[in-house]
């Protein structure tokens, strides 16, 4: 009955306007987050009917959908965009790992909570993400109108609504950058950071006016079609949490304003999307279908309106921009604390490059991954010679320091809580200071200071204090005393390094440096005549080193594709020589691995390691110690399933590990691991590398949580008939 009354009313309006003039048709689309995908079904029916829209207004997701339609995309094209976009990753600013700086790949990815520190005070983040990925996508999609700053001059005149955070007032956006306007209108509080435009701090327009019918009426529209995807206030029985109650309170004004605005509509469309919410992005197909269903109910209304439009503008088909732009000039605006070389070194763009907008977006990912910027905007300005000037406008983050937290437990280091403080621009441009304090059963710290010079040579300083106490089958001692099955090993390492480094493509890192190392290893299990414990080493060492690293894994934990390599050489030059028998020696150690996935669920990961001592090392403390399962071993300790920690040792080793992993469900994995190796004074002495092979196996279950992997494994070796249960929780550090 209601639909019949609406239809009669609209048809009467059509008859009236047909006697006077061609009616101007306005379209207003409400906000509603993921529920806004239902707008697309209405647009598809409008397209089928051949109905011309003369003005569009919208809020939040309604602004985005309406803005895309206003510049020329059809309903079907917008549907294609929605179906091909991973909105959950987009809204989280989740960047591919290959975008991360090499420093972050090596020393980051080990915390679960990040809190900003400003003026010495700890704060809370403004939102889940900065929204840079949303802005990047909008910049790609709006390429055809990049130079248009008056929204009245778009193929269909357009406006959108944002909210001024200072006073809660509605802000009408109808000029400037369309991408930034849409980004501001859709800045859902707590989900996306607010946007600064013309000295105003703006958030989602739905807070002030989620259904701006009166504004589009004021534009001279005769008939206004409104599509409302709002929900409704909850009943008291459903208000069961602080968030539910706060959302209800915030919604009072929004629903009150919408109620008044709906009365001004000529055609009111309300898709049946009850049960979905603003973040139901995983239900986008269902929501699209709901919009299509509702749109079909109004097909006859749209057709009747279209028949009265005797004069229509030609609506050209808008194609997705896949053009490559030849860059002849690069301009940078807004960079204060980071040099031009740093910025251009990160985006990897030079004069003479020919890039599509998608490729430019990937380069912006590289800059965003530094976490130095609130916003990165670019413009392509065509020059007389048909080349383009690429203009970057950056807004640097005012939050240049933060505190990160992580947790971990394993059988060697036991419990640990990681508190990381990092700050940028401490002493020099482009620098980063990072301090890890690991509190728990074994106190540790890692200090890093790094100056990232982009194209040029970077340099830094590292300091590490590491110690642990383990009941271990420490081979040098156990092999000498057959009656002792294990010892209480206490191991302390303090290392300071200065290094020079250069990186290529965020994949390779090459470096050289000098190192001071203090090492102490003792046990109380075996007492000497003069002491209650036995000391294996208590010396200072001065070393030089070099390394080559490669990391293209798509994930640090449970990678599904990519390669990894870490080759290093260290020359132990001088020692304070506790044992009075030191002679200069060198060691080289390398790791090479790859991962590949089959059938989307099965991943095969292979890791090969080898180490070799050049010149005879008189002290056994720098032998290669094989055994255990930890992923954060230091110095010459090497993991090996089926053997206890440091159970085997020698001057050289070679090892291969094969990991077959099956993804049972999202983030749940079952794995079978086999590793094989060999130890000798020189494993390369003869051709027969398969002589005296040791082996070990493991079966495991892993769950990749927000605090890091939780893993339970059962390990054994046929060589010694030993069996071990292994467990770790959280990121390795």
XYZ file of C-alpha atoms in Angstrom:
733
model
C 0.000 0.000 0.000
C 2.822 2.376 0.945
C 4.625 1.765 -2.330
C 1.347 2.396 -4.229
C 0.863 5.770 -2.507
C 4.473 6.781 -3.278
C 4.040 5.802 -6.925
C 0.799 7.774 -7.275
C 2.399 10.799 -5.655
C 5.406 10.670 -7.960
C 3.248 10.207 -11.071
C 1.125 13.186 -10.076
C 4.315 15.210 -9.667
C 5.457 14.095 -13.105
C 2.170 15.201 -14.706
C 2.438 18.580 -13.013
C 6.049 19.167 -14.074
C 5.406 17.917 -17.593
C 2.944 20.770 -18.032
C 5.434 23.299 -16.818
C 8.955 22.176 -17.749
C 11.309 19.236 -17.703
C 11.736 18.277 -14.042
C 15.193 18.470 -12.489
C 15.948 15.255 -10.631
C 18.127 15.235 -7.525
C 19.545 12.157 -5.799
C 20.658 12.039 -2.187
C 22.441 9.032 -0.661
C 22.753 8.559 3.086
C 25.745 7.347 5.030
C 25.848 3.899 6.546
C 29.314 2.389 6.116
C 29.160 -1.028 4.478
C 25.375 -0.742 4.278
C 25.968 1.962 1.667
C 26.759 -0.737 -0.898
C 22.982 -1.045 -1.252
C 23.005 2.344 -3.035
C 24.575 0.635 -6.029
C 21.508 -1.491 -6.749
C 19.413 1.685 -6.988
C 21.936 3.280 -9.369
C 21.835 0.208 -11.607
C 18.043 0.531 -11.947
C 18.380 4.265 -12.617
C 20.821 3.434 -15.411
C 18.505 0.795 -16.885
C 15.626 3.267 -16.925
C 17.754 5.877 -18.691
C 16.970 8.373 -15.928
C 19.160 11.468 -15.887
C 20.270 12.707 -12.472
C 20.812 16.468 -12.381
C 22.404 16.782 -8.934
C 23.836 14.345 -6.376
C 24.482 14.847 -2.703
C 25.678 12.354 -0.146
C 27.267 11.620 3.169
C 29.982 9.115 4.096
C 29.605 5.946 1.985
C 26.742 7.705 0.194
C 29.220 10.445 -0.702
C 31.733 7.958 -2.092
C 29.167 6.060 -4.177
C 27.513 9.309 -5.260
C 30.848 10.940 -6.089
C 31.878 8.040 -8.310
C 28.519 8.172 -10.092
C 28.784 11.960 -10.466
C 32.073 11.774 -12.382
C 30.751 9.212 -14.858
C 31.020 5.679 -13.476
C 27.935 3.551 -14.065
C 26.203 1.544 -11.370
C 27.714 -1.655 -12.790
C 31.222 -0.160 -12.751
C 30.858 0.929 -9.124
C 29.640 -2.580 -8.290
C 32.778 -3.994 -9.949
C 34.958 -1.664 -7.866
C 33.268 -2.827 -4.662
C 33.567 -6.519 -5.527
C 37.273 -6.221 -6.374
C 38.239 -4.193 -3.286
C 39.366 -5.753 0.000
C 37.739 -3.176 2.272
C 38.934 -4.730 5.527
C 42.599 -4.422 4.493
C 41.891 -1.007 2.962
C 40.392 0.423 6.147
C 43.195 -1.006 8.269
C 45.809 0.625 6.020
C 47.179 -2.881 5.705
C 50.146 -2.623 3.363
C 51.888 -5.497 1.616
C 55.007 -6.539 3.507
C 57.203 -5.678 0.524
C 56.309 -2.017 1.186
C 57.928 -2.034 4.628
C 61.395 -0.535 5.125
C 64.082 -3.181 5.548
C 64.687 -1.946 9.100
C 61.039 -2.686 9.972
C 61.225 -6.166 8.419
C 64.271 -7.006 10.497
C 63.465 -5.384 13.836
C 59.722 -4.693 13.776
C 56.760 -7.042 13.524
C 56.957 -8.121 17.144
C 54.418 -5.992 19.003
C 50.635 -6.067 19.328
C 49.780 -2.603 20.689
C 51.064 0.803 19.573
C 50.385 3.947 21.607
C 51.491 7.460 20.579
C 53.786 9.498 22.823
C 53.495 13.279 22.524
C 55.315 15.838 24.672
C 56.382 13.030 26.968
C 52.810 11.880 27.623
C 51.301 8.586 26.570
C 48.134 8.883 24.496
C 45.711 6.849 22.437
C 45.560 6.581 18.638
C 43.043 8.805 16.841
C 41.622 5.842 14.974
C 42.366 2.350 13.718
C 44.096 3.738 10.619
C 45.189 6.973 8.972
C 43.069 6.260 5.910
C 45.916 6.676 3.426
C 44.913 3.528 1.525
C 41.355 4.872 1.137
C 42.789 8.139 -0.206
C 45.070 6.266 -2.604
C 42.152 4.291 -4.041
C 40.029 7.427 -4.427
C 42.910 9.186 -6.220
C 43.063 6.319 -8.705
C 39.310 6.217 -9.293
C 38.887 9.999 -9.608
C 41.718 10.476 -12.119
C 39.424 11.789 -14.864
C 38.452 14.876 -12.818
C 41.757 15.491 -11.052
C 41.937 19.127 -12.170
C 38.313 19.937 -11.330
C 38.029 21.899 -8.078
C 34.431 23.094 -8.470
C 32.119 20.122 -7.923
C 29.364 21.930 -9.851
C 31.491 21.394 -12.965
C 31.569 17.612 -12.643
C 29.561 15.646 -15.232
C 26.816 15.641 -12.584
C 27.024 18.497 -10.027
C 27.822 17.109 -6.605
C 28.284 17.944 -2.940
C 28.984 15.991 0.241
C 28.798 16.591 3.974
C 31.469 16.363 6.675
C 31.345 17.242 10.391
C 33.470 19.892 12.121
C 34.941 18.149 15.183
C 35.255 21.419 17.116
C 31.561 22.266 17.169
C 29.690 19.316 15.621
C 28.391 21.469 12.771
C 27.768 20.218 9.240
C 30.340 21.336 6.655
C 29.236 21.531 3.030
C 32.010 20.358 0.693
C 31.532 21.367 -2.939
C 34.961 22.543 -4.043
C 38.638 21.670 -3.686
C 40.043 18.165 -4.006
C 37.223 15.683 -4.604
C 39.360 12.821 -3.245
C 39.995 14.678 0.026
C 36.353 15.732 0.297
C 35.160 12.131 -0.011
C 37.858 10.980 2.394
C 36.736 13.599 4.950
C 33.030 12.805 4.546
C 33.712 9.119 5.212
C 36.033 9.531 8.225
C 34.058 7.249 10.498
C 35.116 8.078 14.107
C 37.532 5.531 15.637
C 37.898 3.794 12.258
C 39.638 6.467 10.138
C 41.642 9.491 11.260
C 39.973 12.913 10.934
C 40.997 15.006 7.907
C 42.324 18.560 8.107
C 40.826 20.750 5.348
C 41.184 24.536 5.338
C 42.125 24.564 9.023
C 39.063 22.533 9.982
C 39.297 19.087 11.539
C 36.643 16.990 9.812
C 35.062 13.617 10.508
C 32.208 11.594 9.055
C 29.344 13.793 7.877
C 26.820 11.363 9.330
C 27.414 12.841 12.780
C 25.970 16.223 11.683
C 23.672 15.392 8.748
C 23.513 11.878 7.408
C 20.757 12.569 4.864
C 21.140 16.095 3.376
C 17.825 16.311 1.524
C 17.185 19.989 2.287
C 20.519 20.995 0.768
C 19.828 19.267 -2.527
C 16.332 20.803 -2.529
C 17.991 24.214 -2.263
C 19.893 23.470 -5.469
C 16.676 23.932 -7.441
C 15.710 20.285 -7.790
C 12.067 19.636 -8.583
C 11.994 15.970 -7.609
C 14.384 14.433 -5.091
C 15.022 10.719 -4.793
C 16.492 9.680 -1.457
C 18.120 6.371 -0.619
C 18.363 5.753 3.117
C 20.574 2.966 4.476
C 20.517 4.070 8.089
C 19.606 1.653 10.804
C 17.410 2.500 13.752
C 17.751 3.098 17.463
C 18.159 -0.084 19.473
C 15.673 -1.405 22.004
C 16.854 -1.401 25.620
C 17.223 -5.199 25.593
C 20.021 -4.876 23.011
C 22.001 -2.194 24.852
C 24.361 -4.576 26.634
C 27.735 -2.819 26.521
C 29.410 0.573 26.847
C 29.877 0.687 23.076
C 26.201 -0.092 22.455
C 25.125 2.694 24.796
C 27.618 5.247 23.414
C 26.564 4.441 19.848
C 22.917 4.895 20.858
C 23.638 8.293 22.436
C 25.613 9.510 19.410
C 22.780 8.373 17.115
C 20.033 10.471 18.764
C 20.806 13.632 16.801
C 21.510 11.772 13.560
C 18.182 9.938 13.527
C 16.318 13.073 14.605
C 17.732 15.080 11.688
C 17.138 12.239 9.236
C 13.506 12.001 10.331
C 12.948 15.650 9.420
C 14.876 15.365 6.151
C 12.860 12.363 4.952
C 9.672 14.469 4.986
C 11.113 16.649 2.218
C 11.603 13.728 -0.189
C 9.520 12.943 -3.240
C 10.767 9.355 -3.566
C 11.974 7.578 -0.440
C 13.865 4.304 -0.869
C 14.890 2.248 2.147
C 16.603 -1.082 1.281
C 15.883 -3.885 3.737
C 19.305 -4.211 5.311
C 18.374 -4.777 8.920
C 20.904 -7.097 10.519
C 23.898 -5.492 8.829
C 26.074 -2.771 10.355
C 28.566 -0.128 9.258
C 31.474 -2.610 9.258
C 29.742 -5.554 7.537
C 32.266 -5.379 4.702
C 32.491 -9.164 4.611
C 28.777 -9.236 3.680
C 29.115 -6.894 0.698
C 27.609 -9.352 -1.819
C 24.508 -9.816 0.345
C 24.123 -6.053 0.811
C 24.518 -5.457 -2.933
C 21.719 -7.965 -3.551
C 19.454 -6.176 -1.069
C 20.003 -2.943 -2.977
C 19.234 -4.604 -6.306
C 16.026 -6.089 -4.895
C 14.857 -2.703 -3.626
C 15.876 -0.915 -6.823
C 13.702 -3.209 -8.950
C 10.649 -2.203 -6.913
C 11.110 1.368 -8.144
C 11.908 0.529 -11.769
C 8.550 1.813 -13.027
C 8.961 5.091 -11.127
C 12.384 5.652 -12.673
C 11.059 4.826 -16.158
C 8.150 7.278 -15.853
C 10.504 10.022 -14.718
C 12.899 9.256 -17.560
C 10.108 9.599 -20.146
C 9.541 13.209 -19.079
C 13.216 14.086 -19.651
C 13.066 15.123 -23.298
C 16.425 16.915 -23.157
C 19.294 14.874 -21.808
C 23.013 15.410 -21.524
C 25.163 12.783 -23.154
C 26.629 10.562 -20.444
C 29.951 9.325 -21.730
C 31.225 5.987 -20.561
C 34.090 6.461 -18.138
C 36.853 3.885 -18.380
C 39.222 2.974 -15.578
C 42.475 4.892 -15.907
C 45.275 2.505 -16.869
C 47.339 5.078 -18.760
C 51.069 5.407 -18.101
C 52.308 8.931 -17.416
C 55.820 10.021 -18.401
C 57.231 11.938 -15.424
C 59.492 14.841 -16.413
C 59.425 16.779 -13.160
C 58.891 15.944 -9.470
C 57.782 18.532 -6.928
C 57.637 18.006 -3.162
C 55.637 20.197 -0.790
C 55.316 19.965 2.980
C 58.472 18.020 3.849
C 60.111 19.522 6.941
C 61.780 16.832 9.006
C 62.745 14.495 6.175
C 64.956 15.353 3.239
C 63.951 15.260 -0.416
C 66.452 12.424 -0.907
C 64.700 10.449 1.830
C 61.234 10.909 0.306
C 62.254 10.218 -3.286
C 64.454 7.359 -2.116
C 61.405 5.749 -0.517
C 58.942 6.236 -3.398
C 61.585 5.127 -5.916
C 60.416 7.581 -8.596
C 62.831 9.431 -10.870
C 62.476 11.787 -13.782
C 61.916 9.792 -16.953
C 59.853 7.071 -15.241
C 56.619 6.082 -16.967
C 54.032 5.073 -14.367
C 50.337 4.280 -14.118
C 48.288 5.537 -11.194
C 48.233 2.054 -9.673
C 52.027 2.036 -9.791
C 52.151 5.464 -8.140
C 49.874 4.106 -5.399
C 52.324 1.250 -4.802
C 55.146 3.791 -4.497
C 53.115 5.814 -1.980
C 52.724 2.573 0.002
C 56.520 2.606 0.346
C 56.420 6.086 1.838
C 53.392 5.367 4.056
C 55.134 2.295 5.473
C 57.713 4.586 7.131
C 54.840 5.809 9.371
C 56.207 9.347 9.054
C 53.172 10.818 7.314
C 49.557 11.576 8.166
C 48.701 12.074 4.521
C 50.304 11.853 1.095
C 48.474 13.475 -1.845
C 49.703 13.606 -5.426
C 48.700 15.446 -8.590
C 49.706 14.826 -12.189
C 49.929 18.098 -14.121
C 50.145 17.841 -17.885
C 52.863 19.923 -19.560
C 53.036 21.295 -23.099
C 55.315 18.481 -24.276
C 52.712 15.891 -23.131
C 54.860 14.812 -20.188
C 53.688 15.239 -16.616
C 54.821 17.032 -13.512
C 54.273 14.854 -10.451
C 53.481 16.934 -7.383
C 53.571 15.336 -3.935
C 51.975 17.187 -1.021
C 52.826 15.504 2.266
C 51.564 16.146 5.759
C 54.104 14.838 8.234
C 52.881 13.052 11.323
C 53.101 15.033 14.544
C 53.325 11.745 16.422
C 57.012 10.991 15.923
C 57.308 8.810 19.013
C 55.361 5.820 20.241
C 55.332 3.010 22.737
C 54.769 -0.568 21.575
C 54.000 -3.654 23.636
C 54.456 -7.362 22.984
C 54.487 -10.601 24.965
C 56.241 -13.931 24.559
C 56.843 -17.237 26.294
C 59.092 -20.156 25.396
C 61.053 -22.800 27.287
C 64.445 -21.042 26.989
C 63.835 -17.366 27.726
C 60.628 -18.143 29.633
C 58.195 -15.245 30.047
C 58.918 -11.894 28.517
C 57.091 -8.585 28.053
C 58.493 -6.310 25.363
C 58.250 -2.550 25.900
C 59.523 -0.718 22.824
C 60.021 3.049 22.718
C 60.907 4.571 19.382
C 61.317 8.164 18.278
C 62.209 9.828 15.000
C 64.217 12.997 14.348
C 66.095 12.731 17.629
C 69.439 14.166 16.517
C 69.405 14.312 12.730
C 66.997 14.355 9.815
C 65.853 10.865 8.791
C 67.004 9.227 12.020
C 65.242 6.650 14.175
C 65.911 5.706 17.788
C 64.448 2.435 19.064
C 64.820 0.814 22.485
C 63.469 -2.640 23.361
C 63.232 -3.443 27.047
C 62.336 -7.084 27.638
C 61.051 -7.640 31.148
C 60.477 -11.073 32.614
C 62.472 -14.132 33.621
C 65.489 -12.985 31.571
C 65.987 -9.237 31.407
C 67.273 -8.101 28.004
C 67.478 -4.966 25.881
C 68.087 -3.942 22.291
C 68.994 -0.379 21.336
C 69.053 0.766 17.716
C 69.908 4.153 16.238
C 69.631 4.345 12.463
C 69.968 7.223 9.988
C 68.120 6.354 6.789
C 69.501 8.394 3.889
C 67.361 6.981 1.117
C 69.402 6.801 -2.090
C 72.637 7.333 -0.165
C 74.632 5.301 2.370
C 72.817 4.900 5.679
C 74.483 4.226 9.004
C 73.642 3.258 12.541
C 74.573 1.972 15.971
C 73.245 -1.115 17.793
C 73.620 -2.216 21.374
C 72.276 -5.469 22.779
C 72.253 -7.147 26.162
C 71.141 -10.775 26.057
C 71.308 -13.462 28.675
C 69.576 -16.693 29.582
C 69.900 -19.608 31.948
C 69.173 -23.091 30.625
C 69.341 -26.681 31.772
C 71.170 -27.813 28.659
C 73.037 -30.740 27.178
C 75.876 -28.292 26.487
C 78.011 -30.551 24.328
C 81.580 -29.396 25.230
C 80.999 -30.284 28.890
C 78.601 -33.219 28.676
C 80.900 -34.996 26.215
C 83.792 -34.711 28.708
C 81.775 -35.934 31.699
C 79.731 -39.033 30.749
C 78.006 -39.116 34.145
C 76.498 -35.646 33.577
C 73.432 -35.567 31.355
C 72.993 -31.767 31.382
C 74.348 -28.608 32.960
C 72.907 -25.382 34.264
C 74.281 -23.009 31.611
C 74.392 -19.258 32.262
C 75.100 -17.247 29.148
C 75.551 -13.472 28.859
C 76.224 -11.456 25.706
C 76.698 -7.675 25.423
C 77.266 -6.509 21.859
C 77.796 -3.012 20.428
C 77.996 -2.408 16.677
C 78.576 0.521 14.358
C 77.639 -0.161 10.737
C 77.197 1.301 7.273
C 74.360 -0.046 5.163
C 72.669 0.429 1.844
C 69.419 -1.143 0.699
C 68.014 -1.932 -2.715
C 64.302 -2.113 -3.469
C 63.516 -2.810 0.204
C 64.579 -6.374 -0.500
C 68.373 -6.341 -0.250
C 70.571 -4.900 2.459
C 74.365 -4.841 2.316
C 76.446 -3.641 5.221
C 79.823 -3.584 6.928
C 80.800 -2.605 10.444
C 82.835 -2.913 13.619
C 81.722 -4.752 16.740
C 82.638 -4.959 20.386
C 81.375 -8.094 22.115
C 81.557 -9.143 25.749
C 80.771 -12.803 26.329
C 80.479 -14.773 29.538
C 79.435 -18.429 29.817
C 79.486 -20.286 33.136
C 77.937 -23.245 34.958
C 77.539 -24.199 38.618
C 77.034 -27.854 37.735
C 80.783 -28.449 37.653
C 82.787 -26.700 40.356
C 86.495 -26.049 40.072
C 88.970 -26.156 42.920
C 89.002 -22.378 43.254
C 85.413 -21.496 42.493
C 81.837 -22.601 42.909
C 81.326 -22.539 39.165
C 83.185 -23.238 35.933
C 83.768 -20.413 33.456
C 84.027 -21.274 29.759
C 84.661 -17.724 28.654
C 84.714 -14.239 30.143
C 86.261 -12.084 27.431
C 85.923 -8.956 25.329
C 86.247 -9.202 21.552
C 86.817 -6.623 18.831
C 85.457 -7.796 15.495
C 84.735 -6.586 11.994
C 81.820 -7.899 9.981
C 79.928 -7.745 6.725
C 76.533 -9.020 5.630
C 74.167 -9.441 2.723
C 70.461 -9.893 3.408
C 67.410 -10.542 1.245
C 63.801 -10.718 2.434
C 60.847 -11.011 0.052
C 58.617 -13.150 2.277
C 55.007 -11.914 2.156
C 54.694 -12.526 5.923
C 57.223 -12.767 8.701
C 55.288 -15.613 10.308
C 53.770 -18.369 8.170
C 54.949 -16.957 4.813
C 53.200 -18.282 1.720
C 55.634 -17.027 -0.906
C 58.982 -15.329 -1.298
C 62.668 -15.790 -0.584
C 64.939 -15.141 2.366
C 68.727 -14.975 2.598
C 71.127 -13.865 5.318
C 74.859 -14.259 4.669
C 77.377 -12.815 7.081
C 81.108 -12.881 7.679
C 82.791 -11.991 10.968
C 86.486 -11.641 11.747
C 87.369 -11.933 15.448
C 90.443 -9.696 15.433
C 91.392 -9.021 19.077
C 90.358 -10.418 22.454
C 91.043 -9.740 26.121
C 91.442 -13.549 26.148
C 90.181 -14.935 29.445
C 91.558 -18.384 28.577
C 94.926 -17.007 27.381
C 94.873 -18.977 24.169
C 93.118 -16.632 21.718
C 94.214 -16.505 18.100
C 92.511 -14.480 15.401
C 89.856 -16.395 13.477
C 86.851 -15.795 11.213
C 83.429 -17.314 10.791
C 80.898 -17.256 8.013
C 77.277 -18.269 8.349
C 74.435 -18.241 5.875
C 70.709 -18.895 5.648
C 68.771 -19.383 2.431
C 65.056 -20.133 2.270
C 61.966 -19.950 0.138
C 58.222 -20.534 0.477
C 55.628 -21.538 -2.117
C 51.914 -22.287 -1.776
C 49.892 -24.906 -3.597
C 46.096 -25.187 -3.798
C 45.757 -22.040 -1.627
C 46.052 -24.123 1.568
C 49.332 -26.042 1.440
C 52.625 -24.190 1.843
C 56.046 -25.719 1.425
C 58.854 -23.822 3.112
C 62.479 -24.846 2.857
C 65.309 -23.303 4.882
C 68.991 -24.147 4.435
C 71.711 -23.056 6.848
C 75.448 -23.526 6.986
C 78.290 -22.212 9.103
C 82.049 -22.512 8.819
C 84.998 -21.476 11.003
C 88.115 -20.231 9.224
C 91.313 -20.860 11.180
C 91.097 -23.029 14.256
C 89.241 -21.417 17.128
C 90.895 -22.472 20.383
C 87.846 -21.482 22.452
C 84.866 -23.786 22.110
C 82.453 -21.001 23.080
C 82.209 -19.973 19.405
C 81.583 -23.461 18.056
C 78.271 -23.878 16.267
C 75.750 -25.261 18.768
C 72.871 -27.179 17.235
C 69.575 -28.146 18.897
C 66.328 -26.695 20.182
C 63.571 -24.806 18.408
C 63.862 -21.084 19.256
C 63.625 -18.559 16.451
C 65.629 -15.858 18.228
C 68.946 -17.577 18.913
C 72.039 -15.379 19.023
C 75.655 -15.859 17.973
C 76.388 -19.447 16.912
C 73.331 -21.201 18.338
C 71.246 -22.961 15.675
C 67.789 -24.521 16.030
C 67.298 -28.190 15.193
C 64.146 -30.223 15.898
C 64.686 -33.582 17.614
C 67.634 -32.442 19.744
C 67.853 -30.487 22.962
C 69.206 -26.954 23.085
C 72.967 -26.841 22.249
C 73.188 -30.642 22.397
C 75.579 -30.910 19.411
C 78.533 -28.713 18.485
C 81.477 -28.420 16.121
C 83.462 -25.933 14.003
C 81.107 -26.203 11.037
C 77.608 -27.399 10.227
C 75.105 -27.727 7.424
C 71.349 -28.049 7.858
C 68.190 -28.266 5.755
C 64.685 -27.868 7.138
C 61.524 -28.815 5.237
C 58.231 -27.454 6.536
C 54.945 -28.630 5.025
C 52.150 -26.460 6.399
C 48.402 -26.828 5.876
C 45.965 -24.015 6.666
C 43.127 -25.806 8.466
C 41.084 -22.608 8.804
C 41.844 -18.916 8.720
C 45.061 -18.435 10.759
C 45.033 -22.063 11.983
C 47.833 -24.300 10.703
C 48.946 -27.907 10.974
C 52.555 -28.620 10.068
C 55.003 -31.429 9.521
C 58.682 -30.510 9.806
C 61.730 -32.554 8.911
C 65.301 -31.319 9.353
C 68.583 -32.953 8.444
C 72.111 -31.854 9.173
C 75.728 -32.643 9.679
C 78.435 -31.304 11.997
C 82.180 -31.689 11.619
C 85.436 -29.842 11.962
C 84.967 -29.162 8.242
C 81.734 -30.465 6.719
C 83.093 -29.592 3.272
C 86.293 -31.598 3.723
C 85.096 -34.379 1.439
C 82.474 -34.750 -1.269
C 80.233 -37.020 0.799
C 78.006 -34.439 2.499
C 75.517 -37.169 3.442
C 77.941 -38.900 5.780
C 76.992 -38.979 9.490
C 73.666 -37.250 8.908
C 71.562 -36.271 11.923
C 67.792 -35.964 11.599
C 64.776 -34.753 13.512
C 61.063 -34.340 12.969
C 58.140 -32.397 14.397
C 54.352 -32.308 14.177
C 52.669 -29.095 15.201
C 49.597 -26.935 15.472
C 49.852 -23.139 15.195
C 47.398 -20.288 15.580
C 48.400 -16.840 14.353
C 46.853 -14.404 16.851
C 47.116 -10.637 17.295
C 49.731 -11.226 20.020
C 51.751 -13.448 17.670
C 51.832 -17.164 16.930
C 50.755 -19.730 19.515
C 52.471 -23.036 18.669
C 52.474 -26.533 20.150
C 54.828 -29.092 18.591
C 55.847 -32.643 19.251
C 59.453 -33.291 18.232
C 61.573 -36.425 18.028
C 64.699 -37.899 16.458
C 65.356 -41.522 15.467
C 69.058 -40.913 16.208
C 68.670 -40.666 19.979
C 65.107 -41.826 20.675
C 64.478 -38.507 22.441
C 61.036 -36.873 22.346
C 60.131 -33.289 23.246
C 57.003 -31.219 23.608
C 57.659 -27.657 22.436
C 55.584 -24.549 23.104
C 55.817 -20.860 22.376
C 53.396 -17.959 22.636
C 53.650 -14.555 20.974
C 56.067 -12.783 18.664
C 59.714 -13.831 18.906
C 62.039 -11.210 20.400
